[in-house]
CSV table of C-alpha atoms in Angstrom, one decimal:
chain,number,residue,atom,x,y,z
A,1,UNK,CA,-14.7,50.6,-8.5
A,2,UNK,CA,-16.8,53.6,-9.7
A,3,UNK,CA,-16.0,57.0,-8.2
A,4,UNK,CA,-18.4,58.4,-5.6
A,5,UNK,CA,-20.3,61.3,-6.9
A,6,UNK,CA,-20.2,63.3,-3.7
A,7,UNK,CA,-18.1,66.1,-2.3
A,8,UNK,CA,-16.3,66.4,1.0
A,9,UNK,CA,-18.6,69.3,2.1
A,10,UNK,CA,-21.6,67.1,1.7
A,11,UNK,CA,-20.0,64.5,4.1
A,12,UNK,CA,-18.8,67.0,6.7
A,13,UNK,CA,-20.2,67.4,10.2
A,14,UNK,CA,-21.8,70.9,10.7
A,15,UNK,CA,-20.0,71.2,14.1
A,16,UNK,CA,-16.4,70.1,13.4
A,17,UNK,CA,-16.5,70.6,9.6
A,18,UNK,CA,-14.6,67.3,9.2
A,19,UNK,CA,-15.8,64.1,7.5
A,20,UNK,CA,-18.3,62.4,9.7
A,21,UNK,CA,-17.0,60.1,12.4
A,22,UNK,CA,-19.6,57.7,13.8
A,23,UNK,CA,-22.5,59.8,12.6
A,24,UNK,CA,-25.8,59.8,14.4
A,25,UNK,CA,-29.1,61.2,13.1
A,26,UNK,CA,-31.6,63.3,15.0
A,27,UNK,CA,-35.4,63.3,14.7
A,28,UNK,CA,-35.1,66.5,12.6
A,29,UNK,CA,-33.0,64.5,10.0
A,30,UNK,CA,-29.8,66.4,10.7
A,31,UNK,CA,-26.7,64.4,11.2
A,32,UNK,CA,-23.6,65.0,13.4
A,33,UNK,CA,-20.5,63.2,14.7
A,34,UNK,CA,-21.6,61.4,17.8
A,35,UNK,CA,-18.7,63.0,19.8
A,36,UNK,CA,-19.5,66.5,18.4
A,37,UNK,CA,-23.2,66.2,19.3
A,38,UNK,CA,-22.4,65.1,22.9
A,39,UNK,CA,-19.9,68.0,23.4
A,40,UNK,CA,-22.5,70.5,22.1
A,41,UNK,CA,-25.2,69.2,24.4
A,42,UNK,CA,-22.8,69.3,27.4
A,43,UNK,CA,-21.8,72.9,26.6
A,44,UNK,CA,-25.3,74.1,26.0
A,45,UNK,CA,-26.8,71.9,28.7
A,46,UNK,CA,-29.8,71.3,26.4
A,47,UNK,CA,-30.6,68.5,24.0
A,48,UNK,CA,-31.4,70.5,20.9
A,49,UNK,CA,-30.2,70.2,17.3
A,50,UNK,CA,-27.1,72.4,16.7
A,51,UNK,CA,-28.5,73.5,13.4
A,52,UNK,CA,-32.3,73.9,13.7
A,53,UNK,CA,-32.5,74.0,17.6
A,54,UNK,CA,-35.3,71.5,17.8
A,55,UNK,CA,-35.4,69.2,20.8
A,56,UNK,CA,-34.0,65.7,20.2
A,57,UNK,CA,-33.8,62.4,22.0
A,58,UNK,CA,-30.9,61.7,24.4
A,59,UNK,CA,-29.5,58.7,22.5
A,60,UNK,CA,-30.0,59.3,18.7
A,61,UNK,CA,-29.4,56.2,16.4
A,62,UNK,CA,-26.4,55.7,14.2
A,63,UNK,CA,-26.8,56.9,10.7
A,64,UNK,CA,-25.6,53.7,9.1
A,65,UNK,CA,-26.0,54.8,5.5
A,66,UNK,CA,-24.0,58.0,6.1
A,67,UNK,CA,-21.4,56.1,8.0
A,68,UNK,CA,-20.8,53.6,5.1
A,69,UNK,CA,-20.8,56.5,2.6
A,70,UNK,CA,-18.1,58.3,4.6
A,71,UNK,CA,-15.9,55.2,4.9
A,72,UNK,CA,-16.1,54.6,1.2
A,73,UNK,CA,-15.3,58.2,0.4
A,74,UNK,CA,-12.2,58.2,2.7
A,75,UNK,CA,-11.0,55.0,1.3
A,76,UNK,CA,-11.3,56.3,-2.3
A,77,UNK,CA,-9.5,59.5,-1.4
A,78,UNK,CA,-6.7,57.7,0.3
A,79,UNK,CA,-6.3,55.4,-2.7
A,80,UNK,CA,-6.0,58.4,-5.0
A,81,UNK,CA,-3.5,60.1,-2.8
A,82,UNK,CA,-1.4,56.9,-2.6
A,83,UNK,CA,-1.5,56.5,-6.3
A,84,UNK,CA,-0.5,60.1,-7.0
A,85,UNK,CA,2.3,59.9,-4.4
A,86,UNK,CA,3.7,56.7,-6.1
A,87,UNK,CA,4.0,58.6,-9.4
A,88,UNK,CA,6.0,61.5,-7.9
A,89,UNK,CA,9.7,61.4,-7.2
A,90,UNK,CA,10.3,61.5,-3.4
A,91,UNK,CA,13.6,63.5,-3.9
A,92,UNK,CA,12.6,66.0,-6.5
A,93,UNK,CA,8.8,66.0,-6.4
A,94,UNK,CA,8.8,65.5,-10.2
A,95,UNK,CA,6.7,63.0,-12.1
A,96,UNK,CA,8.4,59.6,-12.6
A,97,UNK,CA,8.9,59.1,-16.3
A,98,UNK,CA,12.0,57.0,-16.7
A,99,UNK,CA,13.3,53.6,-15.4
A,100,UNK,CA,16.9,53.1,-14.3
A,101,UNK,CA,18.2,49.8,-15.7
A,102,UNK,CA,20.9,49.5,-13.0
A,103,UNK,CA,18.9,50.4,-9.9
A,104,UNK,CA,15.7,48.8,-11.2
A,105,UNK,CA,13.7,51.8,-10.0
A,106,UNK,CA,11.5,54.5,-11.6
A,107,UNK,CA,13.2,58.0,-11.7
A,108,UNK,CA,12.3,61.5,-12.7
A,109,UNK,CA,14.0,63.7,-15.3
A,110,UNK,CA,16.1,65.4,-12.6
A,111,UNK,CA,17.4,62.1,-11.3
A,112,UNK,CA,19.2,61.2,-14.5
A,113,UNK,CA,21.6,64.1,-14.0
A,114,UNK,CA,22.2,63.3,-10.3
A,115,UNK,CA,25.5,61.8,-9.1
A,116,UNK,CA,23.6,58.8,-7.8
A,117,UNK,CA,22.8,57.7,-11.4
A,118,UNK,CA,26.1,58.4,-13.1
A,119,UNK,CA,26.7,56.2,-16.2
A,120,UNK,CA,23.3,54.5,-15.7
A,121,UNK,CA,21.0,53.5,-18.5
A,122,UNK,CA,17.5,54.7,-18.6
A,123,UNK,CA,14.4,53.7,-20.6
A,124,UNK,CA,10.9,55.2,-20.8
A,125,UNK,CA,8.6,53.7,-18.1
A,126,UNK,CA,6.3,52.4,-20.8
A,127,UNK,CA,9.0,50.3,-22.5
A,128,UNK,CA,10.3,49.0,-19.2
A,129,UNK,CA,6.8,48.0,-18.1
A,130,UNK,CA,6.2,46.2,-21.4
A,131,UNK,CA,9.5,44.4,-21.2
A,132,UNK,CA,9.0,43.3,-17.6
A,133,UNK,CA,5.4,42.4,-18.2
A,134,UNK,CA,6.5,40.1,-20.9
A,135,UNK,CA,9.1,38.5,-18.6
A,136,UNK,CA,6.5,38.2,-15.8
A,137,UNK,CA,4.1,36.7,-18.2
A,138,UNK,CA,6.6,34.0,-19.1
A,139,UNK,CA,7.2,33.3,-15.4
A,140,UNK,CA,3.4,33.3,-14.9
A,141,UNK,CA,2.9,30.7,-17.6
A,142,UNK,CA,5.6,28.6,-16.0
A,143,UNK,CA,4.0,28.8,-12.6
A,144,UNK,CA,0.6,28.0,-14.1
A,145,UNK,CA,2.1,24.9,-15.8
A,146,UNK,CA,3.8,24.0,-12.6
A,147,UNK,CA,0.5,24.3,-10.8
A,148,UNK,CA,-1.3,22.2,-13.3
A,149,UNK,CA,1.5,19.6,-13.0
A,150,UNK,CA,1.2,19.6,-9.2
A,151,UNK,CA,-2.5,19.2,-9.4
A,152,UNK,CA,-2.1,16.2,-11.8
A,153,UNK,CA,0.6,14.8,-9.4
A,154,UNK,CA,-1.8,15.3,-6.5
A,155,UNK,CA,-4.5,13.4,-8.5
A,156,UNK,CA,-2.0,10.6,-9.1
A,157,UNK,CA,-1.1,10.5,-5.4
A,158,UNK,CA,-4.7,10.2,-4.5
A,159,UNK,CA,-5.1,7.3,-7.0
A,160,UNK,CA,-2.0,5.7,-5.5
A,161,UNK,CA,-3.5,6.0,-2.0
A,162,UNK,CA,-6.7,4.2,-3.3
A,163,UNK,CA,-4.5,1.6,-5.0
A,164,UNK,CA,-2.6,1.0,-1.8
A,165,UNK,CA,-5.8,0.4,0.0
A,166,UNK,CA,-7.1,-1.9,-2.7
A,167,UNK,CA,-3.7,-3.8,-2.7
A,168,UNK,CA,-3.8,-4.2,1.1
A,169,UNK,CA,-7.4,-5.5,1.1
A,170,UNK,CA,-6.7,-7.9,-1.8
A,171,UNK,CA,-3.5,-9.1,-0.2
A,172,UNK,CA,-5.3,-9.6,3.2
A,173,UNK,CA,-7.9,-11.8,1.5
A,174,UNK,CA,-5.2,-13.9,-0.1
A,175,UNK,CA,-3.4,-14.3,3.2
A,176,UNK,CA,-6.6,-15.4,4.9
A,177,UNK,CA,-7.3,-17.9,2.1
A,178,UNK,CA,-3.8,-19.3,2.2
A,179,UNK,CA,-3.8,-19.7,6.0
A,180,UNK,CA,-7.3,-21.2,5.8
A,181,UNK,CA,-5.8,-23.9,3.6
A,182,UNK,CA,-3.1,-24.5,6.2
A,183,UNK,CA,-5.6,-24.4,9.0
A,184,UNK,CA,-7.8,-27.0,7.2
A,185,UNK,CA,-4.9,-29.2,6.5
A,186,UNK,CA,-3.9,-29.1,10.2
A,187,UNK,CA,-7.5,-29.7,11.3
A,188,UNK,CA,-7.6,-32.7,8.9
A,189,UNK,CA,-4.3,-34.0,10.3
A,190,UNK,CA,-5.5,-33.6,13.8
A,191,UNK,CA,-8.7,-35.4,13.2
A,192,UNK,CA,-6.9,-38.3,11.3
A,193,UNK,CA,-4.3,-38.6,14.1
A,194,UNK,CA,-7.0,-38.6,16.9
A,195,UNK,CA,-9.1,-41.1,14.8
A,196,UNK,CA,-6.1,-43.5,14.6
A,197,UNK,CA,-5.5,-43.1,18.3
A,198,UNK,CA,-9.2,-43.9,19.1
A,199,UNK,CA,-9.1,-46.9,16.8
A,200,UNK,CA,-6.1,-48.3,18.6
A,201,UNK,CA,-7.7,-47.5,21.9
A,202,UNK,CA,-10.8,-49.6,20.9
A,203,UNK,CA,-8.6,-52.4,19.6
A,204,UNK,CA,-6.5,-52.6,22.8
A,205,UNK,CA,-9.6,-52.3,25.0
A,206,UNK,CA,-11.3,-55.1,23.1
A,207,UNK,CA,-8.2,-57.3,23.5
A,208,UNK,CA,-8.2,-56.6,27.3
A,209,UNK,CA,-11.9,-57.2,27.5
A,210,UNK,CA,-11.4,-60.7,26.0
A,211,UNK,CA,-8.6,-61.3,28.6
A,212,UNK,CA,-11.0,-60.2,31.3
A,213,UNK,CA,-13.6,-62.6,30.2
A,214,UNK,CA,-11.1,-65.4,30.2
A,215,UNK,CA,-9.9,-64.6,33.7
A,216,UNK,CA,-13.5,-64.3,34.9
A,217,UNK,CA,-14.1,-67.8,33.7
A,218,UNK,CA,-11.1,-69.1,35.6
A,219,UNK,CA,-12.2,-67.3,38.8
A,220,UNK,CA,-15.6,-68.8,38.5
A,221,UNK,CA,-14.2,-72.3,38.1
A,222,UNK,CA,-11.9,-71.8,41.0
A,223,UNK,CA,-14.8,-70.6,43.2
A,224,UNK,CA,-16.8,-73.7,42.3
A,225,UNK,CA,-13.8,-76.0,43.1
A,226,UNK,CA,-13.2,-74.3,46.5
A,227,UNK,CA,-16.9,-74.6,47.4
A,228,UNK,CA,-17.0,-78.3,46.4
A,229,UNK,CA,-13.9,-79.1,48.4
A,230,UNK,CA,-15.2,-77.2,51.4
A,231,UNK,CA,-18.4,-79.3,51.3
A,232,UNK,CA,-16.3,-82.5,50.8
A,233,UNK,CA,-14.4,-81.8,53.9
A,234,UNK,CA,-17.6,-82.0,55.9
A,235,UNK,CA,-18.7,-85.4,54.5
A,236,UNK,CA,-18.2,-88.9,56.0
A,237,UNK,CA,-14.9,-90.6,55.7
A,238,UNK,CA,-16.0,-93.1,53.2
A,239,UNK,CA,-17.6,-90.4,51.0
A,240,UNK,CA,-14.5,-88.2,51.3
A,241,UNK,CA,-12.2,-91.0,50.2
A,242,UNK,CA,-14.5,-91.7,47.2
A,243,UNK,CA,-14.4,-88.0,46.0
A,244,UNK,CA,-10.8,-87.3,46.9
A,245,UNK,CA,-9.1,-88.5,43.6
A,246,UNK,CA,-11.6,-86.4,41.5
A,247,UNK,CA,-11.1,-83.4,43.7
A,248,UNK,CA,-7.3,-83.5,43.5
A,249,UNK,CA,-7.6,-83.8,39.7
A,250,UNK,CA,-9.7,-80.7,39.6
A,251,UNK,CA,-7.2,-78.9,41.9
A,252,UNK,CA,-4.4,-79.8,39.4
A,253,UNK,CA,-6.5,-78.4,36.5
A,254,UNK,CA,-7.3,-75.2,38.4
A,255,UNK,CA,-3.6,-74.6,39.4
A,256,UNK,CA,-2.5,-73.6,35.9
A,257,UNK,CA,-0.3,-70.4,35.6
A,258,UNK,CA,-2.1,-67.0,35.9
A,259,UNK,CA,-2.8,-65.3,32.6
A,260,UNK,CA,-0.3,-62.5,31.9
A,261,UNK,CA,-1.0,-59.0,30.4
A,262,UNK,CA,-0.3,-59.5,26.7
A,263,UNK,CA,2.6,-57.7,25.0
A,264,UNK,CA,1.7,-54.5,23.3
A,265,UNK,CA,-1.5,-54.0,25.2
A,266,UNK,CA,-0.8,-50.3,25.9
A,267,UNK,CA,-1.3,-47.4,23.5
A,268,UNK,CA,1.7,-46.8,21.3
A,269,UNK,CA,2.1,-43.2,22.4
A,270,UNK,CA,5.3,-42.4,20.3
A,271,UNK,CA,3.3,-43.3,17.1
A,272,UNK,CA,1.2,-40.2,17.8
A,273,UNK,CA,3.4,-37.8,19.7
A,274,UNK,CA,6.9,-38.7,18.5
A,275,UNK,CA,8.2,-35.8,16.2
A,276,UNK,CA,4.5,-34.9,15.6
A,277,UNK,CA,5.2,-31.4,14.3
A,278,UNK,CA,8.0,-32.6,12.1
A,279,UNK,CA,5.9,-35.4,10.6
A,280,UNK,CA,3.0,-33.0,10.0
A,281,UNK,CA,5.4,-30.5,8.4
A,282,UNK,CA,6.7,-33.2,6.0
A,283,UNK,CA,3.2,-34.1,5.0
A,284,UNK,CA,2.5,-30.4,4.5
A,285,UNK,CA,5.1,-30.3,1.7
A,286,UNK,CA,2.7,-32.3,-0.4
A,287,UNK,CA,0.2,-29.5,-0.4
A,288,UNK,CA,2.6,-26.5,-0.8
A,289,UNK,CA,4.8,-25.5,-3.6
A,290,UNK,CA,8.1,-23.5,-3.6
A,291,UNK,CA,8.7,-21.5,-6.7
A,292,UNK,CA,12.3,-20.3,-7.1
A,293,UNK,CA,11.3,-16.9,-8.5
A,294,UNK,CA,8.1,-14.9,-7.8
A,295,UNK,CA,6.9,-11.8,-9.6
A,296,UNK,CA,6.6,-8.3,-8.3
A,297,UNK,CA,3.2,-6.8,-9.5
A,298,UNK,CA,4.4,-3.3,-8.7
A,299,UNK,CA,6.8,-3.6,-11.7
A,300,UNK,CA,4.3,-5.0,-14.2
A,301,UNK,CA,3.2,-3.0,-17.2
A,302,UNK,CA,-0.5,-2.1,-17.0
A,303,UNK,CA,-1.2,-4.5,-19.9
A,304,UNK,CA,-0.1,-7.4,-17.8
A,305,UNK,CA,-2.1,-9.3,-15.1
A,306,UNK,CA,0.0,-11.0,-12.4
A,307,UNK,CA,-1.7,-14.1,-10.8
A,308,UNK,CA,-2.6,-14.0,-7.1
A,309,UNK,CA,0.2,-16.5,-6.3
A,310,UNK,CA,2.7,-14.3,-8.1
A,311,UNK,CA,4.0,-17.1,-10.3
A,312,UNK,CA,2.4,-16.4,-13.7
A,313,UNK,CA,1.7,-13.3,-15.9
A,314,UNK,CA,-0.9,-12.9,-18.6
A,315,UNK,CA,-1.2,-10.3,-21.3
A,316,UNK,CA,-4.6,-8.7,-21.1
A,317,UNK,CA,-4.5,-6.1,-24.0
A,318,UNK,CA,-6.4,-3.7,-21.8
A,319,UNK,CA,-4.5,-1.1,-19.9
A,320,UNK,CA,-5.3,-1.3,-16.2
A,321,UNK,CA,-5.7,1.9,-14.1
A,322,UNK,CA,-2.5,1.4,-12.1
A,323,UNK,CA,-0.2,4.0,-10.5
A,324,UNK,CA,2.7,5.1,-12.6
A,325,UNK,CA,5.2,4.4,-9.8
A,326,UNK,CA,9.0,4.5,-10.6
A,327,UNK,CA,9.3,0.7,-10.5
A,328,UNK,CA,6.7,0.1,-13.2
A,329,UNK,CA,7.4,-0.5,-16.9
A,330,UNK,CA,5.5,1.9,-19.1
A,331,UNK,CA,6.5,0.9,-22.7
A,332,UNK,CA,7.5,-2.7,-22.7
A,333,UNK,CA,5.1,-5.4,-21.5
A,334,UNK,CA,7.5,-6.6,-18.9
A,335,UNK,CA,7.5,-7.6,-15.2
A,336,UNK,CA,10.4,-8.2,-12.9
A,337,UNK,CA,10.9,-10.8,-10.2
A,338,UNK,CA,10.5,-9.6,-6.6
A,339,UNK,CA,14.1,-10.5,-5.6
A,340,UNK,CA,17.4,-9.9,-7.3
A,341,UNK,CA,20.7,-11.8,-7.2
A,342,UNK,CA,24.1,-10.5,-6.5
A,343,UNK,CA,26.0,-13.8,-5.9
A,344,UNK,CA,25.7,-17.6,-6.2
A,345,UNK,CA,23.9,-19.8,-8.7
A,346,UNK,CA,20.2,-19.7,-9.4
A,347,UNK,CA,17.9,-21.7,-11.7
A,348,UNK,CA,14.2,-21.4,-12.7
A,349,UNK,CA,12.0,-22.9,-15.4
A,350,UNK,CA,9.4,-20.9,-17.3
A,351,UNK,CA,6.5,-22.4,-19.2
A,352,UNK,CA,6.2,-20.6,-22.5
A,353,UNK,CA,3.9,-22.8,-24.5
A,354,UNK,CA,0.9,-20.6,-23.8
A,355,UNK,CA,2.6,-17.4,-25.1
A,356,UNK,CA,2.8,-16.4,-28.8
A,357,UNK,CA,5.2,-13.6,-28.1
A,358,UNK,CA,7.7,-13.8,-25.2
A,359,UNK,CA,11.2,-12.9,-24.0
A,360,UNK,CA,12.9,-13.8,-20.7
A,361,UNK,CA,16.2,-13.6,-18.9
A,362,UNK,CA,17.9,-11.2,-16.5
A,363,UNK,CA,18.6,-7.5,-16.4
A,364,UNK,CA,20.3,-5.0,-14.0
A,365,UNK,CA,18.3,-3.4,-11.2
A,366,UNK,CA,19.3,0.0,-12.6
A,367,UNK,CA,18.1,-0.6,-16.2
A,368,UNK,CA,15.5,1.9,-17.3
A,369,UNK,CA,11.9,0.9,-17.1
A,370,UNK,CA,10.5,4.1,-18.5
A,371,UNK,CA,10.8,4.9,-22.2
A,372,UNK,CA,11.8,2.7,-25.1
A,373,UNK,CA,15.4,1.7,-24.6
A,374,UNK,CA,15.0,-1.2,-22.1
A,375,UNK,CA,16.8,-3.8,-24.4
A,376,UNK,CA,20.4,-2.7,-24.2
A,377,UNK,CA,23.7,-4.0,-22.9
A,378,UNK,CA,22.1,-4.5,-19.4
A,379,UNK,CA,19.8,-7.3,-20.7
A,380,UNK,CA,20.7,-11.0,-21.2
A,381,UNK,CA,17.7,-12.8,-22.7
A,382,UNK,CA,16.3,-15.2,-25.3
A,383,UNK,CA,12.9,-14.7,-27.1
A,384,UNK,CA,10.3,-16.6,-29.1
A,385,UNK,CA,11.3,-17.5,-32.7
A,386,UNK,CA,15.0,-17.3,-31.9
A,387,UNK,CA,15.4,-21.1,-32.1
A,388,UNK,CA,14.3,-23.8,-34.7
A,389,UNK,CA,12.4,-26.0,-32.3
A,390,UNK,CA,9.1,-25.1,-30.7
A,391,UNK,CA,9.7,-24.6,-27.0
A,392,UNK,CA,7.3,-25.4,-24.2
A,393,UNK,CA,9.7,-24.6,-21.4
A,394,UNK,CA,12.9,-22.6,-21.0
A,395,UNK,CA,15.3,-23.1,-18.1
A,396,UNK,CA,17.4,-20.1,-17.0
A,397,UNK,CA,20.6,-20.9,-15.1
A,398,UNK,CA,22.4,-17.9,-13.6
A,399,UNK,CA,26.0,-18.3,-12.3
A,400,UNK,CA,26.6,-14.8,-11.0
A,401,UNK,CA,30.1,-15.4,-9.7
A,402,UNK,CA,31.3,-17.0,-13.0
A,403,UNK,CA,29.4,-14.4,-15.0
A,404,UNK,CA,27.2,-16.7,-17.1
A,405,UNK,CA,23.6,-16.8,-18.0
A,406,UNK,CA,22.6,-20.1,-19.7
A,407,UNK,CA,19.3,-21.0,-21.4
A,408,UNK,CA,18.2,-24.6,-22.2
A,409,UNK,CA,15.2,-26.8,-23.0
A,410,UNK,CA,14.6,-28.9,-19.8
A,411,UNK,CA,12.3,-31.3,-21.6
A,412,UNK,CA,14.9,-32.3,-24.2
A,413,UNK,CA,18.0,-31.3,-22.2
A,414,UNK,CA,19.0,-29.1,-25.1
A,415,UNK,CA,21.4,-26.2,-24.7
A,416,UNK,CA,20.0,-23.0,-26.3
A,417,UNK,CA,22.4,-20.1,-25.6
A,418,UNK,CA,24.9,-18.8,-23.0
A,419,UNK,CA,25.9,-15.2,-22.3
A,420,UNK,CA,29.3,-14.5,-20.6
A,421,UNK,CA,29.9,-11.3,-18.8
A,422,UNK,CA,31.4,-9.8,-15.6
A,423,UNK,CA,28.5,-8.9,-13.4
A,424,UNK,CA,28.9,-6.1,-10.9
A,425,UNK,CA,25.2,-5.1,-10.3
A,426,UNK,CA,22.2,-6.9,-8.8
A,427,UNK,CA,20.4,-8.9,-11.5
A,428,UNK,CA,16.7,-9.4,-11.6
A,429,UNK,CA,14.8,-12.1,-13.6
A,430,UNK,CA,12.5,-10.4,-16.1
A,431,UNK,CA,9.6,-11.6,-18.2
A,432,UNK,CA,8.2,-10.1,-21.4
A,433,UNK,CA,4.7,-11.3,-22.5
A,434,UNK,CA,2.8,-10.0,-25.5
A,435,UNK,CA,0.3,-11.4,-28.0
A,436,UNK,CA,-0.1,-11.7,-31.7
A,437,UNK,CA,-3.6,-11.1,-33.3
A,438,UNK,CA,-5.3,-10.8,-29.9
A,439,UNK,CA,-4.5,-14.4,-28.9
A,440,UNK,CA,-4.3,-15.2,-25.2
A,441,UNK,CA,-0.7,-15.2,-24.0
A,442,UNK,CA,0.8,-16.1,-20.6
A,443,UNK,CA,4.0,-17.2,-18.9
A,444,UNK,CA,4.3,-19.4,-15.8
A,445,UNK,CA,7.2,-20.0,-13.5
A,446,UNK,CA,7.3,-23.6,-12.5
A,447,UNK,CA,7.7,-24.8,-8.9
A,448,UNK,CA,10.6,-27.0,-7.7
A,449,UNK,CA,8.6,-30.1,-8.0
A,450,UNK,CA,8.9,-29.8,-11.8
A,451,UNK,CA,12.7,-30.2,-11.7
């Protein structure tokens, strides 16, 4: 800041001769400290200017310009005094010219001969400042690089938050679509079951309707016979005897056994309610698939696109804007299964006919996914071009407890290769998918129905 071109005398109150404090200005243009002016007026018992004796108002306004000027002057003077005091030795009142290497403090020429600094090493302040400034500059650059890295990390975190949101929204849509398929299947099953029930109801009702018509005919015939016999009873003896044989014959005909409710006339309830949920669940297996291995999209290299059902992977050739999370491959175009194995036997078939460049097998959970040394002793795999025959499918059979990973062609039942090892870590199925000459390339894990 530029130095103020003004002296202390010019900024001093005429009454107290000190730098103005809360200066006020009178109508005569003279300025005084507010407190000094009030004390003068109280002593003199008049409201006149202490300098020119002209009458003035009782409450003169603050001289804001003078107030600001005084504050700036005092600040500059204090800064100068502080700077000068910092360059003077507090013990010997000599100028500080040297720097003590042991105490890491500036000292004067008298200090170097004092007992306090026996056998200490001294350097000129200029040299020490230059050396420490260089050290500080290195630290400053490190901090600046650290800040830049933190800002880049922050940006990655913000992108990750957006990706998480996008992932959740996409996954929610897929969940709703999958459940809608199940809901539609259940609605169709419900409608089909109720339709069958209503058809049986109509069939049984029609059968009973026919039985009702039959019994109504019998009732009508009986009613006529009873009426005729009642009338015959009231006829003359000769007429009665003439009609009697015919009437008895009609009685015999009308006295046939009563019709019975037919067998199976009621609704076959168990056909509809018996193990209903179990039967629907068995039918549901026709519309669902169970894949022994599913993929984890959070591990997929950005060049790969994992299908919505997590059973196939396609090489895109275009790097997707995905978070560089620790689980994700960044060099090899690989993706891992979502679940690892640490015991038992496991088998899965992979369709490779749509890929021109592939590799598959198992790897340890701890194998590096960043950098270029993924294929090492922690990988057991086969790849395209390794065998004479053209492969459409490859079956992977892992027997963790026996320490074997076998590969075969399930279409021809041909053994391809077997690795033998002692496994001590969790193993994850992995899939490498690339492309030659920009051809489309994809791998698909087949469901159990293919076995």
